[in-house]
Amino acid sequence: ASDEQPATAPGTAAAGAVHPGVAARPYLGWTSWSMQSSKYPGLNPDGDYSYLTESNVLKQADALARKLKPYGYEYVNIDAGWWRDFAWQPRFDEYARQTAEPSRFPRGMKAVADDIHAKGLKAGIYLPVGLEKEAYADGAAPIWNAPGCTTADIVYPDLRTTNGWDSAYKLNFANPCAERYIDSQAQMFADWGYDFLKLDGVGPGSFKSGDNYDNVADVAAWQRAIAATGRPIHLELSWSLDIGHAADWQRYSNGWRIDTDVECYCDTLVTWENSVDDRFDDAPAWSRKAGPGGWNDLDSLNVGNGAMDGLTRAERQTYMTLWAISKSPLYTGDDLTRLDEYGLSLLTNREVIAVDQNGGPPARPLTPAGDQQVWGTRNPDGSWTVALFNLADAPAAVTADWASLGFTGKAAVRDLWNRKNLGAYRNKLTATLPAHGSRLFTVRPGGAELVATSYEAEAPTNTLSGNASVAGCDACSGGQKVGNLYLGGKLRINGVAAKKAGLYTINVAYVSGDARSVTVYANDGNGTSLKFPSTGDWGTVETVSVQLALKAGTNTVTFDSADWYAPDIDRIDVPQTR
């Protein structure tokens, strides 16, 4: 079970990295799915998914080599359908393994991988998890290199189904023949020369749960099978993986899709509302789950052609900004032969790519979730990556306070998208952003470490009301927290000192397995309901900053659950000076 496996600490190698060089950094490349799934005029002239052909893949590989390879893009990933004809009927070899559909890939999959390699690139391929129903062949198909094993031996007698579409029979690993089947698939891909495998429909996840959809054993078997081939094959899992099994995904794979498909399945590749904006809510929970060897995957990065992508310039920049600071793989689904000038400038900005590739932990929100957000992460060299986002439908100003980063005074700021130094900023940086706009900075502290006074939530001098109660918390600063803040439960922290009246940036340490709102106010002021992003589980502490007006002298700070459930509170850190 996943709770028996220790989570990989940020910045350490994930156990799934069988070969040390695989997924040392998030991968960069191209994938076929965005175009083959789109209704954009002309992309799929012979019916749904008809874009996927050997000719089109190699055209994209050639464009990738010419335009993006110098910037680190190297994977050419062939997605679903390479073994299916244009009517979506599958083709299998005599051993129940998917095999190339001649109408799409007339020379076979090895020849395509060889051509991709000849361009100095890496080749990726795709499979759904489980034994596809059409491969069962009445249970009579033999398993390659496994004498006595047939497809009847590798699945359950009741032919229970698995994966996100129930398109496959669940493998029964109580019979060793099941693992031999995966061994046979892995060896086939290794013999063909593939460097990457996307395993799709994996559960728990893919909008499915329960025993039939628990594919942890499948993923573990794939890891062993890949290791046995001796070929360094990157194993990527898809889609909407269950965060409760994050330790399993870390242990057995090199990356995991944290969300549903980014594509809108409409007349563009993506849209803002259906594709990009929900990632701001979903990414924070996973921010401590990634590191060298295994990364959180936000899905395809379609920013290269505004007309085809269906996004404004501001949205395209914001899209790539979030992917880069989240340390997601950067793989575009665009038509690389038709990149516009602006799209090419986004995909080839070396300073933004470096943010994605620097090996540090993913960024997470420094402020509550709302229309205006500040995200950040501390880099290995001691600087900070700071992103400002305006998710509103109208222009707005967004401010990053250095107090959120734990220091005060001046800091040197570099604008990464515009590739220029902006000079020194004291205590904060404010920018006015367009609708759905963003800015991305490197901030190098030049001032002093912030001096703050900590107030523990569980202190006996505080006032708890309603259901609020003190509970143990190993990760919390005092070993305890205040929880059960729901349906009117309140925590009032008493005796909060301020030397002079003013607006203070107060850091709140909290625990919340999902995103929750809480009303926060000082003294008898009007409360503001603020949404705190998920910390990923109920054993991880994160911090967001809130601004409160304090009076000179002694204050109270109240956390009110109002009419729903609030996060658990560990402590607050109040700057000693404004």
Coordinates of C-alpha atoms in Angstrom, one line a residue:
A1 CA 0.0 0.0 0.0
S2 CA 1.2 3.5 -0.7
D3 CA 1.2 4.5 3.0
E4 CA 3.9 1.9 3.6
Q5 CA 6.3 3.6 1.3
P6 CA 8.1 6.8 2.4
A7 CA 7.6 9.8 0.2
T8 CA 10.5 11.0 -1.7
A9 CA 11.9 14.2 -0.2
P10 CA 12.0 17.3 -2.5
G11 CA 15.2 17.4 -4.5
T12 CA 16.1 13.8 -4.0
A13 CA 16.1 11.0 -6.6
A14 CA 12.8 9.2 -7.0
A15 CA 13.1 5.5 -6.6
G16 CA 11.6 5.0 -10.0
A17 CA 14.8 6.1 -11.6
V18 CA 16.2 2.7 -12.5
H19 CA 18.8 4.3 -14.8
P20 CA 20.4 7.3 -13.1
G21 CA 20.3 9.5 -16.2
V22 CA 16.5 9.1 -16.8
A23 CA 14.4 12.0 -15.6
A24 CA 17.3 13.7 -13.8
R25 CA 15.4 16.8 -15.1
P26 CA 11.9 17.2 -16.5
Y27 CA 12.0 16.1 -20.1
L28 CA 11.4 18.3 -23.1
G29 CA 9.9 17.3 -26.4
W30 CA 6.8 16.9 -28.6
T31 CA 3.7 14.7 -28.4
S32 CA 1.2 13.7 -31.1
W33 CA -1.9 13.6 -29.1
S34 CA -2.9 17.3 -29.1
M35 CA -3.1 17.5 -32.9
Q36 CA -4.6 14.1 -33.4
S37 CA -7.4 14.8 -30.9
S38 CA -8.2 18.3 -32.1
K39 CA -11.1 19.4 -34.4
Y40 CA -8.9 22.2 -35.8
P41 CA -9.6 22.5 -39.5
G42 CA -7.4 20.2 -41.6
L43 CA -5.6 18.4 -38.8
N44 CA -7.5 15.1 -39.1
P45 CA -8.9 15.0 -42.7
D46 CA -9.6 11.3 -42.7
G47 CA -11.6 11.1 -39.4
D48 CA -10.8 11.4 -35.7
Y49 CA -7.2 10.8 -34.8
S50 CA -6.2 10.4 -38.5
Y51 CA -3.3 12.8 -38.0
L52 CA -1.2 10.1 -36.4
T53 CA 0.9 8.7 -39.3
E54 CA 4.5 7.9 -39.8
S55 CA 4.8 10.8 -42.3
N56 CA 3.4 13.4 -39.9
V57 CA 5.5 12.1 -36.9
L58 CA 8.7 12.4 -38.9
K59 CA 7.8 15.9 -40.2
Q60 CA 7.4 17.0 -36.6
A61 CA 10.7 15.2 -35.6
D62 CA 12.5 17.1 -38.4
A63 CA 11.0 20.4 -37.2
L64 CA 11.9 19.6 -33.6
A65 CA 15.5 18.9 -34.6
R66 CA 15.8 22.1 -36.5
K67 CA 14.0 24.5 -34.3
L68 CA 13.9 23.3 -30.7
K69 CA 16.6 20.7 -30.2
P70 CA 19.3 23.4 -29.5
Y71 CA 17.2 24.4 -26.5
G72 CA 17.0 20.9 -25.0
Y73 CA 13.8 19.5 -26.6
E74 CA 14.6 15.9 -27.6
Y75 CA 11.6 13.5 -27.2
V76 CA 9.3 12.7 -30.0
N77 CA 6.4 10.8 -28.4
I78 CA 3.9 8.8 -30.5
D79 CA 0.6 8.6 -28.6
A80 CA -2.5 6.4 -28.8
G81 CA -3.5 4.7 -32.1
W82 CA -0.2 3.5 -33.6
W83 CA -1.6 0.0 -33.6
R84 CA -5.1 0.9 -34.8
D85 CA -6.4 1.6 -38.2
F86 CA -8.4 4.7 -39.2
A87 CA -11.6 3.0 -38.1
W88 CA -9.8 2.5 -34.7
Q89 CA -9.6 -1.3 -35.0
P90 CA -6.5 -2.7 -33.3
R91 CA -3.7 -5.0 -34.6
F92 CA -1.8 -7.4 -32.5
D93 CA 1.0 -9.9 -33.1
E94 CA 0.7 -13.6 -32.4
Y95 CA 1.8 -12.9 -28.7
A96 CA -1.1 -10.5 -27.9
R97 CA 1.2 -7.5 -28.2
Q98 CA 0.2 -4.3 -30.0
T99 CA 1.9 -4.0 -33.4
A100 CA 2.2 -1.3 -36.0
E101 CA -0.9 -0.5 -38.1
P102 CA 0.5 -0.5 -41.7
S103 CA -1.9 2.3 -42.9
R104 CA -0.4 4.6 -40.3
F105 CA 3.2 3.2 -40.0
P106 CA 4.0 1.2 -43.1
R107 CA 7.6 0.6 -42.2
G108 CA 6.9 -0.4 -38.6
M109 CA 7.8 1.2 -35.3
K110 CA 11.5 0.3 -35.3
A111 CA 12.1 2.1 -38.5
V112 CA 10.4 5.3 -37.1
A113 CA 12.5 5.1 -33.9
D114 CA 15.6 4.7 -36.1
D115 CA 14.8 7.8 -38.1
I116 CA 14.1 9.8 -34.9
H117 CA 17.4 8.7 -33.5
A118 CA 19.2 9.6 -36.7
K119 CA 18.1 13.2 -36.0
G120 CA 19.8 13.1 -32.6
L121 CA 16.4 12.8 -30.8
K122 CA 14.7 10.2 -28.6
A123 CA 11.6 8.2 -29.5
G124 CA 8.5 7.7 -27.3
I125 CA 5.6 5.3 -27.6
Y126 CA 2.3 4.6 -25.8
L127 CA 0.2 1.8 -24.3
P128 CA -2.9 1.6 -22.2
V129 CA -2.6 -0.4 -19.0
G130 CA -3.9 -3.9 -18.9
L131 CA -4.5 -6.6 -21.6
E132 CA -6.6 -5.0 -24.2
K133 CA -9.9 -6.9 -24.7
E134 CA -9.2 -7.5 -28.4
A135 CA -5.9 -9.1 -27.6
Y136 CA -7.4 -11.8 -25.4
A137 CA -8.1 -14.1 -28.4
D138 CA -10.4 -16.4 -26.4
G139 CA -7.5 -16.9 -24.0
A140 CA -5.5 -18.9 -26.5
A141 CA -2.8 -16.5 -27.5
P142 CA 0.7 -17.6 -26.2
I143 CA 2.9 -15.2 -24.3
W144 CA 6.3 -14.5 -25.9
N145 CA 9.2 -16.2 -24.2
A146 CA 6.9 -17.8 -21.6
P147 CA 6.3 -21.5 -22.4
G148 CA 2.9 -22.7 -21.3
C149 CA 1.5 -19.2 -20.7
T150 CA -1.5 -17.9 -22.6
T151 CA -3.7 -14.9 -22.4
A152 CA -6.1 -16.9 -20.3
D153 CA -3.4 -17.2 -17.6
I154 CA -2.6 -13.5 -17.3
V155 CA -6.1 -12.2 -16.5
Y156 CA -8.7 -13.0 -13.9
P157 CA -11.2 -15.8 -14.9
D158 CA -14.1 -13.4 -14.6
L159 CA -12.4 -11.0 -17.1
R160 CA -12.8 -8.0 -14.8
T161 CA -11.8 -4.8 -16.6
T162 CA -9.4 -2.1 -15.8
N163 CA -8.0 1.3 -16.9
G164 CA -9.7 4.7 -17.4
W165 CA -11.9 3.4 -20.2
D166 CA -12.5 -0.2 -19.1
S167 CA -10.9 -1.1 -22.4
A168 CA -8.7 -3.8 -21.0
Y169 CA -8.8 -6.9 -18.8
K170 CA -7.1 -6.6 -15.5
L171 CA -3.8 -8.5 -15.2
N172 CA -3.6 -11.1 -12.4
F173 CA -0.1 -11.0 -11.0
A174 CA -0.8 -13.9 -8.7
N175 CA 0.1 -15.9 -11.9
P176 CA 3.7 -15.3 -13.0
C177 CA 2.5 -15.4 -16.6
A178 CA 1.1 -11.8 -16.1
E179 CA 4.5 -10.4 -15.4
R180 CA 6.0 -12.3 -18.3
Y181 CA 3.5 -10.6 -20.6
I182 CA 4.7 -7.2 -19.5
D183 CA 8.3 -8.4 -19.9
S184 CA 7.5 -9.3 -23.5
Q185 CA 6.1 -5.8 -24.2
A186 CA 9.0 -4.1 -22.6
Q187 CA 11.5 -6.2 -24.5
M188 CA 9.7 -5.5 -27.8
F189 CA 9.9 -1.7 -27.2
A190 CA 13.6 -2.0 -26.2
D191 CA 14.3 -4.0 -29.4
W192 CA 12.6 -1.4 -31.4
G193 CA 14.8 1.3 -29.8
Y194 CA 12.2 3.3 -27.8
D195 CA 13.4 5.6 -25.0
F196 CA 10.1 6.6 -23.5
L197 CA 6.8 4.9 -22.6
K198 CA 3.5 6.6 -21.7
L199 CA 1.4 4.1 -19.8
D200 CA -2.2 5.5 -19.9
G201 CA -5.5 5.0 -18.0
V202 CA -3.6 4.1 -14.8
G203 CA -5.4 3.9 -11.5
P204 CA -6.1 4.7 -8.8
G205 CA -6.6 7.7 -11.0
S206 CA -8.0 8.3 -14.5
F207 CA -11.3 9.0 -12.8
K208 CA -11.5 5.4 -11.4
S209 CA -10.9 3.9 -8.0
G210 CA -11.4 0.5 -6.4
D211 CA -9.6 -2.8 -6.6
N212 CA -10.2 -3.3 -10.3
Y213 CA -8.6 0.0 -11.1
D214 CA -5.6 -0.3 -8.8
N215 CA -2.7 -0.6 -11.2
V216 CA 0.1 -0.2 -8.8
A217 CA 1.2 -3.8 -9.4
D218 CA 1.2 -3.1 -13.2
V219 CA 3.4 -0.1 -12.8
A220 CA 5.8 -2.0 -10.5
A221 CA 5.9 -4.8 -13.1
W222 CA 6.7 -2.3 -15.8
Q223 CA 9.6 -0.9 -13.8
R224 CA 11.1 -4.3 -13.3
A225 CA 10.5 -5.2 -17.0
I226 CA 12.2 -2.0 -18.2
A227 CA 15.1 -2.6 -15.9
A228 CA 15.5 -6.2 -17.2
T229 CA 15.8 -4.9 -20.8
G230 CA 18.9 -2.9 -19.9
R231 CA 17.6 0.0 -22.0
P232 CA 17.0 3.4 -20.2
I233 CA 13.3 3.8 -20.9
H234 CA 11.5 6.7 -19.3
L235 CA 8.2 5.5 -17.8
E236 CA 5.5 8.2 -17.7
L237 CA 2.0 7.5 -16.1
S238 CA -1.3 9.0 -17.1
W239 CA -3.8 10.5 -16.1
S240 CA -5.2 12.3 -13.0
L241 CA -3.1 10.0 -10.8
D242 CA -4.3 9.5 -7.2
I243 CA -2.1 11.7 -4.9
G244 CA -2.7 9.2 -2.1
H245 CA -0.5 6.8 -4.1
A246 CA 2.2 9.4 -4.8
A247 CA 4.8 7.3 -3.0
D248 CA 4.0 4.4 -5.4
W249 CA 4.3 6.6 -8.5
Q250 CA 7.6 8.0 -7.2
R251 CA 8.9 4.5 -6.4
Y252 CA 8.1 2.9 -9.8
S253 CA 8.0 5.6 -12.4
N254 CA 9.6 8.7 -13.8
G255 CA 6.6 11.0 -14.0
W256 CA 2.9 11.2 -13.4
R257 CA 0.1 13.2 -14.9
I258 CA -1.6 15.1 -12.1
D259 CA -4.6 16.2 -14.0
T260 CA -7.0 15.3 -16.8
D261 CA -6.2 16.0 -20.5
V262 CA -5.2 19.6 -21.2
E263 CA -6.7 19.4 -24.7
C264 CA -10.2 20.9 -25.2
Y265 CA -11.3 18.4 -28.0
C266 CA -12.6 21.4 -29.9
D267 CA -11.7 23.5 -32.9
T268 CA -8.4 24.6 -31.3
L269 CA -5.9 22.5 -29.3
V270 CA -6.7 24.1 -25.9
T271 CA -8.7 26.9 -24.3
W272 CA -8.0 28.9 -21.2
E273 CA -11.1 27.8 -19.3
N274 CA -11.1 24.1 -20.2
S275 CA -7.4 23.6 -20.3
V276 CA -5.1 25.9 -18.4
D277 CA -6.8 27.7 -15.5
D278 CA -7.7 24.6 -13.4
R279 CA -4.1 23.7 -13.1
F280 CA -3.6 26.6 -10.7
D281 CA -5.9 24.8 -8.3
D282 CA -4.5 21.3 -8.8
A283 CA -0.7 21.8 -9.0
P284 CA -0.1 23.0 -5.4
A285 CA -1.0 19.6 -3.8
W286 CA 1.7 17.9 -5.8
S287 CA 4.5 20.5 -5.3
R288 CA 6.4 18.4 -2.7
K289 CA 6.1 15.1 -4.6
A290 CA 8.6 15.8 -7.4
G291 CA 12.3 15.7 -7.7
P292 CA 15.2 14.3 -9.8
G293 CA 14.1 10.9 -11.1
G294 CA 10.3 11.7 -11.1
W295 CA 8.3 14.8 -11.9
N296 CA 4.7 16.1 -11.8
D297 CA 3.3 16.2 -15.3
L298 CA 0.9 19.0 -16.2
D299 CA 0.4 17.7 -19.7
S300 CA 1.1 19.2 -23.2
L301 CA 2.4 22.7 -23.5
N302 CA 0.5 24.2 -26.5
V303 CA 1.7 27.8 -26.8
G304 CA 3.4 27.8 -30.2
N305 CA 0.7 29.0 -32.5
G306 CA -1.9 31.4 -31.2
A307 CA -4.5 30.6 -33.9
M308 CA -4.2 26.9 -33.4
D309 CA -3.8 27.0 -29.7
G310 CA -6.8 29.2 -29.1
L311 CA -5.2 31.4 -26.5
T312 CA -4.2 35.1 -26.2
R313 CA -0.5 36.1 -26.0
A314 CA -0.9 36.7 -22.3
E315 CA -2.5 33.3 -21.7
R316 CA 0.2 31.5 -23.7
Q317 CA 3.0 33.2 -21.6
T318 CA 1.1 32.3 -18.4
Y319 CA 0.6 28.7 -19.5
M320 CA 4.4 28.2 -20.0
T321 CA 5.2 30.2 -16.8
L322 CA 3.1 27.8 -14.7
W323 CA 4.6 24.7 -16.4
A324 CA 8.1 26.0 -15.9
I325 CA 7.8 26.9 -12.2
S326 CA 6.0 23.6 -11.5
K327 CA 9.0 21.7 -13.0
S328 CA 6.6 20.0 -15.3
P329 CA 8.0 18.3 -18.4
L330 CA 7.8 20.7 -21.3
Y331 CA 6.4 18.9 -24.3
T332 CA 4.5 20.7 -26.9
G333 CA 1.7 19.3 -28.9
D334 CA 1.8 22.1 -31.5
D335 CA 2.4 21.8 -35.2
L336 CA 6.1 22.6 -35.1
T337 CA 6.1 23.3 -38.8
R338 CA 3.7 26.2 -38.2
L339 CA 5.1 27.9 -35.0
D340 CA 4.5 31.7 -35.0
E341 CA 7.3 34.1 -34.0
Y342 CA 5.8 34.7 -30.6
G343 CA 5.3 31.0 -29.9
L344 CA 8.8 30.2 -30.9
S345 CA 10.1 33.0 -28.6
L346 CA 8.2 31.4 -25.7
L347 CA 9.4 27.9 -26.4
T348 CA 13.0 28.9 -26.8
N349 CA 13.5 31.3 -23.9
R350 CA 16.6 29.8 -22.3
E351 CA 16.1 31.6 -18.9
V352 CA 12.5 30.2 -18.5
I353 CA 13.6 26.8 -19.6
A354 CA 16.4 27.0 -17.0
V355 CA 13.8 27.6 -14.3
D356 CA 12.2 24.3 -15.3
Q357 CA 15.5 22.5 -15.4
N358 CA 17.4 23.8 -12.4
G359 CA 16.8 20.7 -10.2
G360 CA 15.1 22.6 -7.4
P361 CA 11.7 21.9 -6.0
P362 CA 8.5 23.1 -7.8
A363 CA 7.1 26.4 -6.9
R364 CA 3.8 26.7 -4.9
P365 CA 1.5 29.6 -4.0
L366 CA 2.9 32.1 -1.5
T367 CA -0.5 33.7 -1.3
P368 CA -4.0 32.4 -0.9
A369 CA -5.7 31.2 -4.1
G370 CA -7.6 33.9 -5.8
D371 CA -7.7 36.0 -9.0
Q372 CA -4.3 37.5 -8.1
Q373 CA -1.6 35.0 -7.0
V374 CA 2.1 34.9 -6.2
W375 CA 4.0 31.7 -6.5
G376 CA 7.6 31.0 -5.6
T377 CA 10.4 28.5 -4.9
R378 CA 13.9 28.8 -3.5
N379 CA 16.5 27.8 -6.1
P380 CA 19.6 25.7 -5.3
D381 CA 21.8 28.9 -5.6
G382 CA 19.8 30.7 -2.9
S383 CA 17.9 33.0 -5.2
W384 CA 14.1 32.8 -5.6
T385 CA 11.9 32.2 -8.6
V386 CA 8.9 34.3 -8.2
A387 CA 5.9 34.4 -10.6
L388 CA 3.0 36.8 -10.5
F389 CA -0.4 35.8 -12.0
N390 CA -3.6 37.6 -12.7
L391 CA -6.2 35.0 -13.4
A392 CA -9.0 37.6 -13.5
D393 CA -10.7 38.6 -16.8
A394 CA -9.6 42.3 -16.4
P395 CA -6.1 43.9 -15.8
A396 CA -5.0 44.0 -12.1
A397 CA -2.0 44.7 -10.0
V398 CA -0.2 41.9 -8.2
T399 CA 2.4 42.4 -5.5
A400 CA 5.1 40.0 -4.2
D401 CA 6.2 40.9 -0.7
W402 CA 9.7 39.9 0.3
A403 CA 8.3 39.0 3.7
S404 CA 6.6 36.1 2.0
L405 CA 10.1 34.8 1.1
G406 CA 11.5 35.3 4.5
F407 CA 13.7 38.4 4.1
T408 CA 13.4 42.2 4.1
G409 CA 15.2 45.1 2.5
K410 CA 16.5 45.2 -1.1
A411 CA 16.6 42.4 -3.6
A412 CA 18.0 42.3 -7.2
V413 CA 15.3 41.4 -9.7
R414 CA 15.7 40.0 -13.2
D415 CA 12.7 39.8 -15.6
L416 CA 13.1 36.3 -17.2
W417 CA 10.6 36.7 -20.1
N418 CA 12.1 40.0 -21.2
R419 CA 15.7 38.9 -20.2
K420 CA 16.7 42.0 -18.5
N421 CA 17.8 43.1 -15.0
L422 CA 15.3 45.5 -13.4
G423 CA 17.6 46.7 -10.6
A424 CA 16.9 46.6 -6.8
Y425 CA 13.5 46.6 -5.3
R426 CA 12.9 47.3 -1.6
N427 CA 10.5 45.0 0.4
K428 CA 8.2 44.2 -2.5
L429 CA 7.6 44.2 -6.3
T430 CA 4.3 45.2 -7.9
A431 CA 3.3 44.7 -11.5
T432 CA 0.1 45.4 -13.4
L433 CA -0.9 42.4 -15.5
P434 CA -3.3 42.0 -18.3
A435 CA -6.2 39.5 -18.0
H436 CA -4.8 36.0 -17.5
G437 CA -1.4 37.6 -17.6
S438 CA 1.9 36.8 -15.7
R439 CA 5.4 37.9 -15.0
L440 CA 8.4 35.7 -14.0
F441 CA 11.4 36.9 -12.0
T442 CA 14.5 35.8 -10.4
V443 CA 14.8 37.5 -7.0
R444 CA 18.2 37.6 -5.3
P445 CA 18.0 38.8 -1.6
G446 CA 20.3 41.5 -0.7
G447 CA 18.7 42.5 2.6
A448 CA 18.4 40.9 5.9
E449 CA 16.6 37.8 7.0
L450 CA 13.2 38.7 8.2
V451 CA 12.9 39.0 12.0
A452 CA 9.5 37.7 13.0
T453 CA 7.7 36.5 16.1
S454 CA 6.0 33.1 16.0
Y455 CA 2.7 32.5 17.7
E456 CA 1.7 28.8 18.0
A457 CA -1.9 28.0 17.3
E458 CA -2.0 25.6 20.2
A459 CA -0.7 28.0 22.8
P460 CA -2.9 27.9 26.0
T461 CA -3.3 31.7 25.9
N462 CA -5.4 31.4 22.7
T463 CA -9.1 31.1 22.5
L464 CA -10.8 28.1 20.8
S465 CA -14.5 28.0 20.1
G466 CA -17.0 25.7 18.5
N467 CA -15.4 22.4 17.4
A468 CA -11.8 23.8 17.3
S469 CA -9.4 21.6 19.2
V470 CA -5.7 21.0 19.6
A471 CA -4.2 17.9 17.9
G472 CA -0.8 16.3 17.5
C473 CA 1.2 17.2 14.3
D474 CA 4.7 15.7 13.8
A475 CA 5.5 18.2 11.0
C476 CA 4.3 21.3 12.9
S477 CA 6.7 23.6 14.6
G478 CA 5.4 22.9 18.1
G479 CA 4.4 19.3 17.5
Q480 CA 0.7 20.4 17.6
K481 CA -1.9 22.3 15.6
V482 CA -5.4 23.5 15.9
G483 CA -7.9 21.5 13.8
N484 CA -11.6 20.7 13.6
L485 CA -12.2 24.2 12.3
Y486 CA -15.6 23.6 10.7
L487 CA -19.1 24.9 10.9
G488 CA -18.3 28.0 12.9
G489 CA -15.2 26.7 14.8
K490 CA -12.7 29.5 15.5
L491 CA -9.2 30.0 16.6
R492 CA -8.3 33.3 18.1
I493 CA -4.6 33.9 18.6
N494 CA -4.1 36.4 21.4
G495 CA -1.3 38.7 22.4
V496 CA 0.0 39.4 18.9
A497 CA 2.4 42.4 19.3
A498 CA 3.1 45.2 16.8
K499 CA 5.5 48.0 17.5
K500 CA 3.5 50.4 15.3
A501 CA 0.2 50.5 13.5
G502 CA 0.2 49.4 9.8
L503 CA -0.4 46.7 7.3
Y504 CA 1.7 43.6 8.1
T505 CA 2.5 40.6 5.8
I506 CA 1.9 37.6 8.1
N507 CA 3.0 34.1 7.2
V508 CA 0.5 31.4 8.2
A509 CA 1.7 27.8 8.5
Y510 CA -1.1 25.4 8.0
V511 CA -2.0 21.8 7.0
S512 CA -4.8 20.9 4.6
G513 CA -5.2 17.8 2.5
D514 CA -7.4 19.7 0.1
A515 CA -7.9 23.4 -0.7
R516 CA -10.0 25.0 2.0
S517 CA -11.2 28.5 2.8
V518 CA -11.0 30.3 6.1
T519 CA -12.0 33.8 7.2
V520 CA -9.0 35.7 8.6
Y521 CA -9.1 39.0 10.5
A522 CA -7.3 41.1 13.1
N523 CA -9.0 42.4 16.2
D524 CA -12.6 43.3 15.4
G525 CA -12.0 44.0 11.7
N526 CA -14.0 42.7 8.9
G527 CA -13.1 39.2 7.9
T528 CA -11.9 38.1 4.5
S529 CA -12.5 34.6 3.3
L530 CA -9.2 33.3 1.8
K531 CA -8.7 30.0 0.0
F532 CA -5.6 28.1 1.2
P533 CA -4.1 25.8 -1.4
S534 CA -3.8 22.1 -0.6
T535 CA -0.6 21.0 1.2
G536 CA -1.0 17.6 -0.5
D537 CA -1.9 15.6 2.6
W538 CA -2.6 16.0 6.3
G539 CA 1.0 15.5 7.3
T540 CA 2.6 18.3 5.4
V541 CA 2.9 21.9 6.5
E542 CA 3.0 24.8 4.0
T543 CA 2.9 28.6 4.4
V544 CA 0.9 31.4 2.7
S545 CA 1.1 35.1 3.5
V546 CA -1.9 37.2 4.4
Q547 CA -2.0 41.0 5.0
L548 CA -3.6 42.2 8.1
A549 CA -3.9 45.7 9.6
L550 CA -2.5 45.6 13.1
K551 CA -2.6 48.4 15.7
A552 CA 0.3 49.4 17.8
G553 CA 0.4 47.3 20.9
T554 CA -1.4 44.0 21.4
N555 CA -3.7 42.4 18.8
T556 CA -5.7 39.3 18.1
V557 CA -5.7 37.3 14.9
T558 CA -8.8 35.1 14.2
F559 CA -9.3 32.2 11.9
D560 CA -13.0 31.5 11.4
S561 CA -14.3 28.4 9.6
A562 CA -17.7 30.2 8.9
D563 CA -20.1 27.7 7.4
W564 CA -17.7 25.1 6.0
Y565 CA -14.4 23.4 6.7
A566 CA -11.1 25.3 7.2
P567 CA -7.5 24.2 7.1
D568 CA -5.7 23.2 10.3
I569 CA -3.5 26.0 11.7
D570 CA 0.1 25.4 12.9
R571 CA 1.3 29.0 13.7
I572 CA 1.6 32.5 12.5
D573 CA 4.9 34.5 11.9
V574 CA 4.5 38.2 12.4
P575 CA 7.3 40.6 11.3
Q576 CA 8.6 42.6 14.2
T577 CA 8.7 45.7 12.0
R578 CA 6.7 46.8 8.9

